[in-house]
Short mmCIF file of C-alpha atoms and ligand atoms in Angstrom, two decimals:
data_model
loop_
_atom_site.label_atom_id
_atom_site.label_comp_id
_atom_site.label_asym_id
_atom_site.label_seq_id
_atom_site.Cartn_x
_atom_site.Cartn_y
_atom_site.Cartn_z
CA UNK A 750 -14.95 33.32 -11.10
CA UNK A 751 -12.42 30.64 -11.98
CA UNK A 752 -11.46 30.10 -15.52
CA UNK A 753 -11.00 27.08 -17.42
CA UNK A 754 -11.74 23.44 -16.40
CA UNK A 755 -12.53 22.71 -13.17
CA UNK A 756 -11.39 19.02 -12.33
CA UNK A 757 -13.97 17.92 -9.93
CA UNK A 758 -16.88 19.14 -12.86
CA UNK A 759 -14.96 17.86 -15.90
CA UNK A 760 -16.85 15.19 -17.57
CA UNK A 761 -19.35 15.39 -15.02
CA UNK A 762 -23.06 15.34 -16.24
CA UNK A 763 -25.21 18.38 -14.55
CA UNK A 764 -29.05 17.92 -14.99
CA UNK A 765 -30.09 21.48 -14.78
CA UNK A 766 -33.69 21.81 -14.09
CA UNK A 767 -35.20 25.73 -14.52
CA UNK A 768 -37.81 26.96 -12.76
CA UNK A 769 -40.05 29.96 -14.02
CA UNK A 770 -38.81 33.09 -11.76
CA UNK A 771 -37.46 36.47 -13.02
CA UNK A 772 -33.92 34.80 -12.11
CA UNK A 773 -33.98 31.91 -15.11
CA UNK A 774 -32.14 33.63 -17.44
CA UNK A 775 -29.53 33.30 -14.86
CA UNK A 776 -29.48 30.26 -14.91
CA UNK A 777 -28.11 30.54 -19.10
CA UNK A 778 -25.07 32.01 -17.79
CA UNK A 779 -24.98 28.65 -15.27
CA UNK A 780 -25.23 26.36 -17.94
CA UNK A 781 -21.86 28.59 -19.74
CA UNK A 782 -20.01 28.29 -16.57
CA UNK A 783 -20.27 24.95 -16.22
CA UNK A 784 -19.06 24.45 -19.77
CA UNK A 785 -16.67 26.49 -19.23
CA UNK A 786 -15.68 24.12 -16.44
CA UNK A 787 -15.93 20.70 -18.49
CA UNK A 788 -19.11 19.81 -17.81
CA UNK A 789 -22.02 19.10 -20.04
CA UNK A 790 -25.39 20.05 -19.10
CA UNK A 791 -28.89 18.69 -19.77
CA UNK A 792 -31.82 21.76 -19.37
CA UNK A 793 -35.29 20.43 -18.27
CA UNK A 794 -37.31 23.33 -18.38
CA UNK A 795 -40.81 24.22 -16.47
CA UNK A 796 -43.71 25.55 -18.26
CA UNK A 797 -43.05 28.66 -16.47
CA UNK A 798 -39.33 29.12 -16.73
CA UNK A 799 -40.59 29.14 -20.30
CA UNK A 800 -41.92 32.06 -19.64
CA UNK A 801 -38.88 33.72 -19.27
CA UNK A 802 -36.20 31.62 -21.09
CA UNK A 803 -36.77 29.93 -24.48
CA UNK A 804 -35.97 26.45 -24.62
CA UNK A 805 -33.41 27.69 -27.83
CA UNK A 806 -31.51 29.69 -25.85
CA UNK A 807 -30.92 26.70 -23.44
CA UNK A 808 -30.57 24.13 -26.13
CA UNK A 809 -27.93 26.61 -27.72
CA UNK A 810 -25.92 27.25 -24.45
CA UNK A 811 -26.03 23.80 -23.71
CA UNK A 812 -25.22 22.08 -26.97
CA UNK A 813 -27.84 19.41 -25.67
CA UNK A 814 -31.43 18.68 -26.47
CA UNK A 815 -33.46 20.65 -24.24
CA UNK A 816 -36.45 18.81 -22.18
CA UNK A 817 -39.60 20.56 -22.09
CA UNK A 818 -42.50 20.12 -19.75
CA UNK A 819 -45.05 19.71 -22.85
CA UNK A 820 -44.95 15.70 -22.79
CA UNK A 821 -42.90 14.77 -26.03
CA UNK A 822 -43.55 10.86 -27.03
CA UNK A 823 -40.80 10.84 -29.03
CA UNK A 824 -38.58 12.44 -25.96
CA UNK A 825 -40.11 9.66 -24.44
CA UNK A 826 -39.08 6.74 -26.57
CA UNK A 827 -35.45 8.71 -26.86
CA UNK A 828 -34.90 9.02 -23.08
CA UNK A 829 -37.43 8.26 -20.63
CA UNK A 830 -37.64 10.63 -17.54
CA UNK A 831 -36.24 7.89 -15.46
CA UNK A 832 -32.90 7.32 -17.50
CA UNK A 833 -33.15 11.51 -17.87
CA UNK A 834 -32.67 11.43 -14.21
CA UNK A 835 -30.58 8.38 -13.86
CA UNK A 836 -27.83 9.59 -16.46
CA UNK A 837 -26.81 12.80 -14.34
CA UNK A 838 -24.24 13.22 -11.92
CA UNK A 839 -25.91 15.85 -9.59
CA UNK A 840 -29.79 16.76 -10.38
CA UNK A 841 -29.47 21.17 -9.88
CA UNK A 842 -32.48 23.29 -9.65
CA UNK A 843 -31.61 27.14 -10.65
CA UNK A 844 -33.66 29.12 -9.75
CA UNK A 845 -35.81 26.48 -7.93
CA UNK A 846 -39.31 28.31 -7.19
CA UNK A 847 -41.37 28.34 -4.18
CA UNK A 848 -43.53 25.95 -6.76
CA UNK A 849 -41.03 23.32 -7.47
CA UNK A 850 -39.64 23.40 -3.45
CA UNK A 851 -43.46 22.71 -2.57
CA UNK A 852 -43.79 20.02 -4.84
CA UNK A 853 -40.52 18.32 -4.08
CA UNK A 854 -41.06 18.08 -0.24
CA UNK A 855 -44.86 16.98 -1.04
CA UNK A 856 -43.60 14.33 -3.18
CA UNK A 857 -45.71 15.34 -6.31
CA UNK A 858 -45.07 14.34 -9.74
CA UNK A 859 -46.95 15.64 -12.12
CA UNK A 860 -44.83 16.88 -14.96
CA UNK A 861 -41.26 16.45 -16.18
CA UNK A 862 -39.60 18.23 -13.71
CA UNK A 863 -40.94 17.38 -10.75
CA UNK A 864 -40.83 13.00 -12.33
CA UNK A 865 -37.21 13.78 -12.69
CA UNK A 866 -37.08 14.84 -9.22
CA UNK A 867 -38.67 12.34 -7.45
CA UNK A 868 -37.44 9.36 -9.77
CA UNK A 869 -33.59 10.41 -9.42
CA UNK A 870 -31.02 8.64 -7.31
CA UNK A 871 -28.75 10.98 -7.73
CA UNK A 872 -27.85 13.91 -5.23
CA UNK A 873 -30.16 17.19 -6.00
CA UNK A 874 -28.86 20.79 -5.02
CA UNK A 875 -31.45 23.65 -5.41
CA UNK A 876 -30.68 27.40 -5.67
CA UNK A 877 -34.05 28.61 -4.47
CA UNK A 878 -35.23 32.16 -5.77
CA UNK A 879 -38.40 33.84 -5.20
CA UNK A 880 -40.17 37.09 -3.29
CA UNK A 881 -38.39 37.77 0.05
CA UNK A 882 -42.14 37.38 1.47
CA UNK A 883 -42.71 33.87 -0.14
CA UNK A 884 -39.39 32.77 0.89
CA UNK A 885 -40.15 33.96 4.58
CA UNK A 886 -43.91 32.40 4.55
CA UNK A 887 -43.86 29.34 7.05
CA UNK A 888 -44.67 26.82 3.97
CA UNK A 889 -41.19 27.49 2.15
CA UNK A 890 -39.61 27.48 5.34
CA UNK A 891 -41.14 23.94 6.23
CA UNK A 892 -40.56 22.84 2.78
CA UNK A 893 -37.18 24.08 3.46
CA UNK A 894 -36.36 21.84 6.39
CA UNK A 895 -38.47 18.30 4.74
CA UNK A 896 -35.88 19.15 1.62
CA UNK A 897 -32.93 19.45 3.66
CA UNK A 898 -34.20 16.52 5.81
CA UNK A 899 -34.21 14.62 2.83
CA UNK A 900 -30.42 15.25 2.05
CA UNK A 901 -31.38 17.84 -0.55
CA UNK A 902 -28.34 20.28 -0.70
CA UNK A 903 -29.24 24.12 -0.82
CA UNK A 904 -27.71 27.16 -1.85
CA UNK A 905 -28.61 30.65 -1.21
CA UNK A 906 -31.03 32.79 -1.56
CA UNK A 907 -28.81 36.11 -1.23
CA UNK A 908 -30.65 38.98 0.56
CA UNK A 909 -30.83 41.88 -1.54
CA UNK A 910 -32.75 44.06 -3.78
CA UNK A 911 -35.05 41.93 -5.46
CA UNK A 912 -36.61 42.56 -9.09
CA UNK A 913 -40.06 43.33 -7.53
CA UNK A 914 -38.68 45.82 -5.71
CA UNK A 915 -38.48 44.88 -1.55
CA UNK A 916 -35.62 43.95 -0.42
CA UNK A 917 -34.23 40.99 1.82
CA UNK A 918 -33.75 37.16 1.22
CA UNK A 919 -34.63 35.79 -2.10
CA UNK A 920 -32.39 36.35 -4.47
CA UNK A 921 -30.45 33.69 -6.49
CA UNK A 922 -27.45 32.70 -5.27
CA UNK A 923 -24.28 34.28 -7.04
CA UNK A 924 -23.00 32.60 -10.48
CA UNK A 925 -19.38 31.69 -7.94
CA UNK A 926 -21.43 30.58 -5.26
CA UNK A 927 -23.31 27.99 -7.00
CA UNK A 928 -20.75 26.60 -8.93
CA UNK A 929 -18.86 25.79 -5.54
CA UNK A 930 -22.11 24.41 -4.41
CA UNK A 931 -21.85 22.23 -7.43
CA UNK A 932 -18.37 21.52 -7.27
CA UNK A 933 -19.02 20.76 -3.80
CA UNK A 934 -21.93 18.40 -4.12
CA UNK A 935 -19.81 15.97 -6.60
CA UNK A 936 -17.29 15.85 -4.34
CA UNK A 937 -19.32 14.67 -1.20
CA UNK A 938 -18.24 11.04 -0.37
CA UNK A 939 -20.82 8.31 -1.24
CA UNK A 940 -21.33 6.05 1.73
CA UNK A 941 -18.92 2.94 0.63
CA UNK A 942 -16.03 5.62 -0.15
CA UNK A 943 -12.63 3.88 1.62
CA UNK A 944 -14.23 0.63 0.81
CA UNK A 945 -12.97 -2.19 -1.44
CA UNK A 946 -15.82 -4.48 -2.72
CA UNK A 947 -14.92 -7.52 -4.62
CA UNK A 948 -17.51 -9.05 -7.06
CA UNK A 949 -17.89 -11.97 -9.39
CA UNK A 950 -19.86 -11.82 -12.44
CA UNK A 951 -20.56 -13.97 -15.64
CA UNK A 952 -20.62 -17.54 -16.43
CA UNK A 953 -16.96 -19.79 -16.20
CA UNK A 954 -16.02 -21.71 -19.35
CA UNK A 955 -14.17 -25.00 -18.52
CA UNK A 956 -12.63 -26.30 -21.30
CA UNK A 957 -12.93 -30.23 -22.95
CA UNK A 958 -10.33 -29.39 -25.23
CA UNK A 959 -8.57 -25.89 -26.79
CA UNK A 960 -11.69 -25.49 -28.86
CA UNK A 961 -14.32 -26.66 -27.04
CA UNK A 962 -16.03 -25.67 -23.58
CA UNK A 963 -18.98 -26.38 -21.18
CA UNK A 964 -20.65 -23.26 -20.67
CA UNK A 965 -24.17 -21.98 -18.97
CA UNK A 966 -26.41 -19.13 -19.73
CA UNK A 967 -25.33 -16.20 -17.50
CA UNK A 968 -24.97 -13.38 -19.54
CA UNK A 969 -23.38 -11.08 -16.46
CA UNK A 970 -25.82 -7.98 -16.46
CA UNK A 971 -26.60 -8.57 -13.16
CA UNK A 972 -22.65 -8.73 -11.86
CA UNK A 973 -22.17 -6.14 -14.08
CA UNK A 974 -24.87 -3.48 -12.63
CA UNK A 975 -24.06 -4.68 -9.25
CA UNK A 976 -20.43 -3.36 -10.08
CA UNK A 977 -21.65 -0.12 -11.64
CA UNK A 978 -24.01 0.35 -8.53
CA UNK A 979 -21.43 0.28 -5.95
CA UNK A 980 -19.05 2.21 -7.67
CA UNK A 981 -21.57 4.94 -8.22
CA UNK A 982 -21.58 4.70 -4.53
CA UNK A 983 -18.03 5.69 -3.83
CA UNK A 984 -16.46 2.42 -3.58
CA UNK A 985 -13.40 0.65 -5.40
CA UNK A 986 -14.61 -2.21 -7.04
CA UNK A 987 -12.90 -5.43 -7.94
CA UNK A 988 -14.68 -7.11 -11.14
CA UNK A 989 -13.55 -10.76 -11.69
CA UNK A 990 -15.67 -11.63 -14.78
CA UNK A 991 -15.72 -14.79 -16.40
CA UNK A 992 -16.76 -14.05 -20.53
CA UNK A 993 -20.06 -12.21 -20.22
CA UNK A 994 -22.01 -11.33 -22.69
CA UNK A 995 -22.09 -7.62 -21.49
CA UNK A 996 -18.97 -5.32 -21.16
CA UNK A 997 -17.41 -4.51 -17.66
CA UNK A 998 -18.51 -0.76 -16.23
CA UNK A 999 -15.80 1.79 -16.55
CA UNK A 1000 -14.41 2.98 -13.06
CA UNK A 1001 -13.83 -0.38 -11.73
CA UNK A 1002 -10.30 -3.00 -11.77
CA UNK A 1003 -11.70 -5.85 -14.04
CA UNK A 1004 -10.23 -9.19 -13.81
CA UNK A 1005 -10.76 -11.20 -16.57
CA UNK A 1006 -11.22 -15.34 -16.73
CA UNK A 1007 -11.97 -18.10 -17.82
CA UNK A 1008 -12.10 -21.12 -16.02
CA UNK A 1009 -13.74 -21.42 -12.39
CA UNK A 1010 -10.26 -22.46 -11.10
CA UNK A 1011 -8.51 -19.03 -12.67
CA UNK A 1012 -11.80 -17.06 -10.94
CA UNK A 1013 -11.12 -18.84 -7.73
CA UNK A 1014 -7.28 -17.74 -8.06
CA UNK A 1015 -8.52 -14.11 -8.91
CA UNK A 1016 -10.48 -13.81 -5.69
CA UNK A 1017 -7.70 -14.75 -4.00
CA UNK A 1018 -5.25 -11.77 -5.33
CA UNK A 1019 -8.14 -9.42 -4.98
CA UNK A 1020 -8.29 -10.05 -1.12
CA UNK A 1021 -8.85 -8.54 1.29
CA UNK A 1022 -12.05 -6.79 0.79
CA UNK A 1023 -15.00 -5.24 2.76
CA UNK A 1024 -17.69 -7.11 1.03
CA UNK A 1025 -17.49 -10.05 -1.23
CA UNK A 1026 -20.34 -10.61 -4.02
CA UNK A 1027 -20.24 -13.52 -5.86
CA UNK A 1028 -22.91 -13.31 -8.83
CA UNK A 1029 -20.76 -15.49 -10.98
CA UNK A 1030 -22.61 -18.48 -12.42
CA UNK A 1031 -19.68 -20.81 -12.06
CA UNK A 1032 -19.41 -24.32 -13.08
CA UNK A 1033 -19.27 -27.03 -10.94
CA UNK A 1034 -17.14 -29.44 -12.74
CA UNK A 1035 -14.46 -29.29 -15.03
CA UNK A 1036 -13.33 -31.88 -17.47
CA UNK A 1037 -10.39 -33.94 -15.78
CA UNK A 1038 -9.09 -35.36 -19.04
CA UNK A 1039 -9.33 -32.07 -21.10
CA UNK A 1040 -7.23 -32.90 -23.90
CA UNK A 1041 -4.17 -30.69 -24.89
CA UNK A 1042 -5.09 -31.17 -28.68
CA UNK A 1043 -8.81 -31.01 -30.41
CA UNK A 1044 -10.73 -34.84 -29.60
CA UNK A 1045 -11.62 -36.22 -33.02
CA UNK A 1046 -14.74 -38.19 -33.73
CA UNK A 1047 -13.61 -42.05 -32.87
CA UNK A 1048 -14.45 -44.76 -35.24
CA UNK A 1049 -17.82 -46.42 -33.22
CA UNK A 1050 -16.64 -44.76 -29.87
CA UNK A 1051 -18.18 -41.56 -28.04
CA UNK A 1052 -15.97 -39.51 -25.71
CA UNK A 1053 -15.95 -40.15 -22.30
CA UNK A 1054 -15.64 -37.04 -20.00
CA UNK A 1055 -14.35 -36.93 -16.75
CA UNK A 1056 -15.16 -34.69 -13.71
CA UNK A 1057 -13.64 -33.10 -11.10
CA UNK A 1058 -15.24 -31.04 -8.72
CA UNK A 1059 -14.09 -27.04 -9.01
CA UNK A 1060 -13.22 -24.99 -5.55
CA UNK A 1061 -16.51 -23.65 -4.25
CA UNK A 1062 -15.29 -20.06 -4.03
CA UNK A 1063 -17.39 -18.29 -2.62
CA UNK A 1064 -17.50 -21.53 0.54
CA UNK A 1065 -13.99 -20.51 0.56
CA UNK A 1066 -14.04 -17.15 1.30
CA UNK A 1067 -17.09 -17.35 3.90
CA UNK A 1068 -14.83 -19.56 5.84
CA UNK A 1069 -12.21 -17.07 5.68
CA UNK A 1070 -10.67 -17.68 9.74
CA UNK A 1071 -8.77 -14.34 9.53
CA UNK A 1072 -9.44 -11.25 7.73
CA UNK A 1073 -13.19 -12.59 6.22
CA UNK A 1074 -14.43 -9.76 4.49
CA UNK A 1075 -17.40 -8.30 6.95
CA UNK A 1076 -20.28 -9.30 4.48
CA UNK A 1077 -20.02 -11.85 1.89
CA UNK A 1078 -23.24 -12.67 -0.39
CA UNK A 1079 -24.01 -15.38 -2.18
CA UNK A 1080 -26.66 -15.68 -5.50
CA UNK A 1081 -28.70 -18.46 -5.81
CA UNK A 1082 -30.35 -19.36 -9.90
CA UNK A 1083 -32.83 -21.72 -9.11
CA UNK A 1084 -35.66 -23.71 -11.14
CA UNK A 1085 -37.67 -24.69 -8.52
CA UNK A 1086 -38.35 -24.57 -5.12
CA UNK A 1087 -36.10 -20.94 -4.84
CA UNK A 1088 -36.07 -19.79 -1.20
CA UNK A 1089 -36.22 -23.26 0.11
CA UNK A 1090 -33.11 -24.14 -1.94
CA UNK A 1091 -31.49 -20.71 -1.02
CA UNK A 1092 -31.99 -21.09 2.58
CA UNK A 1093 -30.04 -24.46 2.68
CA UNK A 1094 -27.27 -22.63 0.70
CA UNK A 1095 -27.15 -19.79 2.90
CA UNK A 1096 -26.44 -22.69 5.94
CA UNK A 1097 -24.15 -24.74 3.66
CA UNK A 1098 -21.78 -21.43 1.83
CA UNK A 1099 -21.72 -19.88 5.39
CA UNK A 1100 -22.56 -16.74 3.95
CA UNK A 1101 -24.46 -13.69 5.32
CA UNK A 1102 -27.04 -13.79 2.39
CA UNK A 1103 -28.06 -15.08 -0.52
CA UNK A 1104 -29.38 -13.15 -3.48
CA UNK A 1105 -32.19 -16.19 -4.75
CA UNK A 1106 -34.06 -15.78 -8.25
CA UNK A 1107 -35.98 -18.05 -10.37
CA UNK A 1108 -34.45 -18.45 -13.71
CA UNK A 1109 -36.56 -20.96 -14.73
CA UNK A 1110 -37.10 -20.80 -18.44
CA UNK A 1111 -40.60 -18.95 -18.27
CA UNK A 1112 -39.14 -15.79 -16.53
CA UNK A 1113 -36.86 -14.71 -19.14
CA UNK A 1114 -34.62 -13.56 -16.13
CA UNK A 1115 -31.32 -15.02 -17.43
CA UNK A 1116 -30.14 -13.42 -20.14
CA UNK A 1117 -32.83 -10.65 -19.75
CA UNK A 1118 -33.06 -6.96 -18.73
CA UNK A 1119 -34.91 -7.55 -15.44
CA UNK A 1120 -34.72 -9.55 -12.09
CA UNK A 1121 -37.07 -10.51 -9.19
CA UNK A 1122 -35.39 -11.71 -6.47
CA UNK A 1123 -35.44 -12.35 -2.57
CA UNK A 1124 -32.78 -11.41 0.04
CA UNK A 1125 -32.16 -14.47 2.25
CA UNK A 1126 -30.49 -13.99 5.34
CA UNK A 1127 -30.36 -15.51 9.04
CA UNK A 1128 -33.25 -13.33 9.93
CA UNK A 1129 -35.32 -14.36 7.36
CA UNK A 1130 -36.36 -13.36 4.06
CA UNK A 1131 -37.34 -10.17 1.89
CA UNK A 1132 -39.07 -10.64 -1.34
CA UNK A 1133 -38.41 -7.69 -3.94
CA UNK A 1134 -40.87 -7.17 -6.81
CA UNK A 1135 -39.75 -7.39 -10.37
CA UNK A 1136 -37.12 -4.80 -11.23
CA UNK A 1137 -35.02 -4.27 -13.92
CA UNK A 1138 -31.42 -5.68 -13.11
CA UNK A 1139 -30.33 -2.04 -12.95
CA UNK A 1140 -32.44 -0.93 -10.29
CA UNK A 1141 -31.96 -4.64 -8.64
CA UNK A 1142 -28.38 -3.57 -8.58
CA UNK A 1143 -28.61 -0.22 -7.44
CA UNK A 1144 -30.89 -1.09 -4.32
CA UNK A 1145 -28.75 -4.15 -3.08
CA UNK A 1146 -25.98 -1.41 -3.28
CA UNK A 1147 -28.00 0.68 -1.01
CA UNK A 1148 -28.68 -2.43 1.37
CA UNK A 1149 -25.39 -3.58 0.80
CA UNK A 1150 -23.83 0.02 1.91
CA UNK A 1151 -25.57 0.10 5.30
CA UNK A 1152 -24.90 -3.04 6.23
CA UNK A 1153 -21.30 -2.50 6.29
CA UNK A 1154 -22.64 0.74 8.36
CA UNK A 1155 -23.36 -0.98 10.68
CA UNK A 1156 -20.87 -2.82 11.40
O1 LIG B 798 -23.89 -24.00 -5.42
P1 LIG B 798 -24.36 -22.97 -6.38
O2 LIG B 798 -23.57 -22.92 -7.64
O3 LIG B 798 -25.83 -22.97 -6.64
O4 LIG B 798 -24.10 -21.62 -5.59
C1 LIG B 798 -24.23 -20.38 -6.18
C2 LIG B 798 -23.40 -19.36 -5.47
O5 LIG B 798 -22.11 -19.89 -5.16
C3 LIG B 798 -23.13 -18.19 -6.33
O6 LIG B 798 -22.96 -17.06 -5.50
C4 LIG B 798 -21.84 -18.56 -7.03
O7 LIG B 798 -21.13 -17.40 -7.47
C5 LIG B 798 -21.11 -19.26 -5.93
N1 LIG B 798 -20.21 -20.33 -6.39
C6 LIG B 798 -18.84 -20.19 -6.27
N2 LIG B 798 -18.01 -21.21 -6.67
C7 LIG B 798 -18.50 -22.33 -7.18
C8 LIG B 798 -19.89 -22.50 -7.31
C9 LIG B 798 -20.71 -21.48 -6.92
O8 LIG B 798 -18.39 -19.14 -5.83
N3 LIG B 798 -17.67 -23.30 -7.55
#
């Protein structure tokens, strides 16, 4: 066993899920190894595992509230099973019973573990344990394959002398063999690893004079968990963020500005990327005769303001000639008329999509939590259900990810 921190785990976040087998106290020593190694570690136990493990001992080990099957409102208004299984790096199941494997390839759900499991987006790794003849029987081994088909990572079981007393396949993996499993899993690439993906997020402010602006509503959650999303997906993110309301995610290169013409600059340095995303909400105009010192109230007079038309950026770089970034996707805040209005953009920007919502002021979508929004592209368009902007974010990652797949 190695000693000390391990870089790949330190920091890392390991949702440990125990099952009930004779091997769960095993998996106390897992949750001190990975310690050890500079991880933390969340325990969800099963009904069963509490059988053989009290939820103390984990708690104590872990230095973490311990989840419990036994369905805990206030766990619930704490952390609900979907942020449980969101917050982890890498979902593990030690020892993960013939049970939990059956209920994981039949999709079930019904109690905290098996939620966790099927609401998680992260990678899972299971260290199955159980009877050498339950591991053999033809329904593990089919569960087996639908988990690995899946992407589910295994390790083990060791053959061996088991606790019941037969010997042969079933044992838990050793303490060393799972932690390389683990250490293992976070290092697997995510699918836009290598790739540079450039976004724009927030509103622009364009100044009248040094202390006053025209601004608009964005608050830049959605830019913001779009940046988050693809990052948790391996790739290196450019942020160029006019002043949001919410902070930049960690892990990415933020950019900050101001005006639309500094954000238009910004792109430029940030070039060349793989994908472009421009959820900015930039202005249109900016004030021509922005004055150098603050306007004061005129006897009788009111201030005349005048325009000039700012760079449409994201035009710009879907007319790239050379070196266009292979997918470049517009958004599209609309009032009214949504997909109509985004298909005319999508012909218009020359982009490959456009992201369309309707922020009109019923919704509560700008400056709120959650989106609903439709994917228009040349082949026509998809309309998502209401989400919150997280999940939005995370599945146009996904989307986003295979597309440049595919090319
Ligand atoms: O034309 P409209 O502002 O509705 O278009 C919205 C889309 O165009 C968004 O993706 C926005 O980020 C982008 N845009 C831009 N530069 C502008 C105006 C809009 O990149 N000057």
């Amino acid at each position: 066993m190695r000693n000390g921190v391990i870089p790949m785990l330190a920091g890392k976040r390991i949702l440990l899920i125990i099952g009930g087998g004779i091997a769960a106290y095993k998996a106390l020593e897992l949750i001190r190894e990975l310690r050890r190694a500079g991880a933390s570690v969340v325990p969800v136990l099963t009904r069963a595992a509490e059988e053989f493990v009290t939820p103390l001992s984990a708690s104590a080990l872990a230095a973490e509230k311990v989840y419990r099957d036994l369905f805990d409102l206030t766990d619930e208004a704490e952390m609900g099973h979907i942020e449980l299984s969101r917050d982890a790096d890498l979902v593990v199941v030690a020892p993960a019973t013939a049970d939990l494997m059956g209920k994981m390839a039949a999709g079930l759900a019904n109690d905290l573990a098996s939620t966790v499991l099927m609401a998680t987006d992260k990678r899972v790794l299971i260290a199955p344990a159980m009877n050498v003849r339950m591991w053999q029987h033809p329904a593990t081994q089919r569960n087996l394959s639908t988990l690995t088909g899946d992407g589910v990572l295994t390790v083990g079981p060791d053959e061996g002398d088991m606790a019941c007393g037969e010997y042969g396949p079933g044992r838990l993996a050793t303490l060393p063999a799972i932690m390389a499993a683990i250490e293992a899993a976070l290092s697997v690439p995510g699918p836009l690893s290598g790739r540079h993906v450039l976004v724009t997020s927030g509103p622009t402010h364009e100044p009248i004079d040094p202390v006053r602006y025209i601004a608009n509503r964005s608050s830049g959650a959605q830019g913001t968990a779009l940046a988050a999303a693809l990052r948790d997906l391996g790739a290196r993110v450019t942020f160029v963020t006019g002043p949001a309301r919410v902070s930049p995610p960690s892990g990415v290169e933020v950019v900050a500005v101001e005006t639309a013409r500094e954000m238009a600059d910004a792109v430029q340095q940030a070039l060349p990327a793989d994908a472009a995303i421009f959820a900015a909400a930039v202005a249109d105009w900016h004030v021509k005769n922005a004055g150098a010192q603050k306007m004061k109230k005129a006897a009788g007079g009111m201030p005349a303001l005048d325009f000039a038309e700012n760079p449409d950026i994201l035009a710009g770089v879907a007319g790239i000639k050379a070196g266009r970034p292979k997918l470049v996707v517009g958004f599209a805040a609309e009032t009214e008329n949504v997909v109509d209005h985004a298909r005319a953009k999508l012909t218009r920007k020359g982009c490959d999509w456009i992201v369309a919502n309707d922020v009109a002021p019923g919704t509560g979508i700008m400056g709120g939590t959650e989106n609903a929004v439709h994917i228009v592209t040349a082949e026509g368009v998809e309309d998502w259900p209401r989400l919150s902007k997280d999940e939005t974010a995370r599945r146009l990652a996904a989307r986003i990810a295979d597309a440049l797949a595919e090319n």
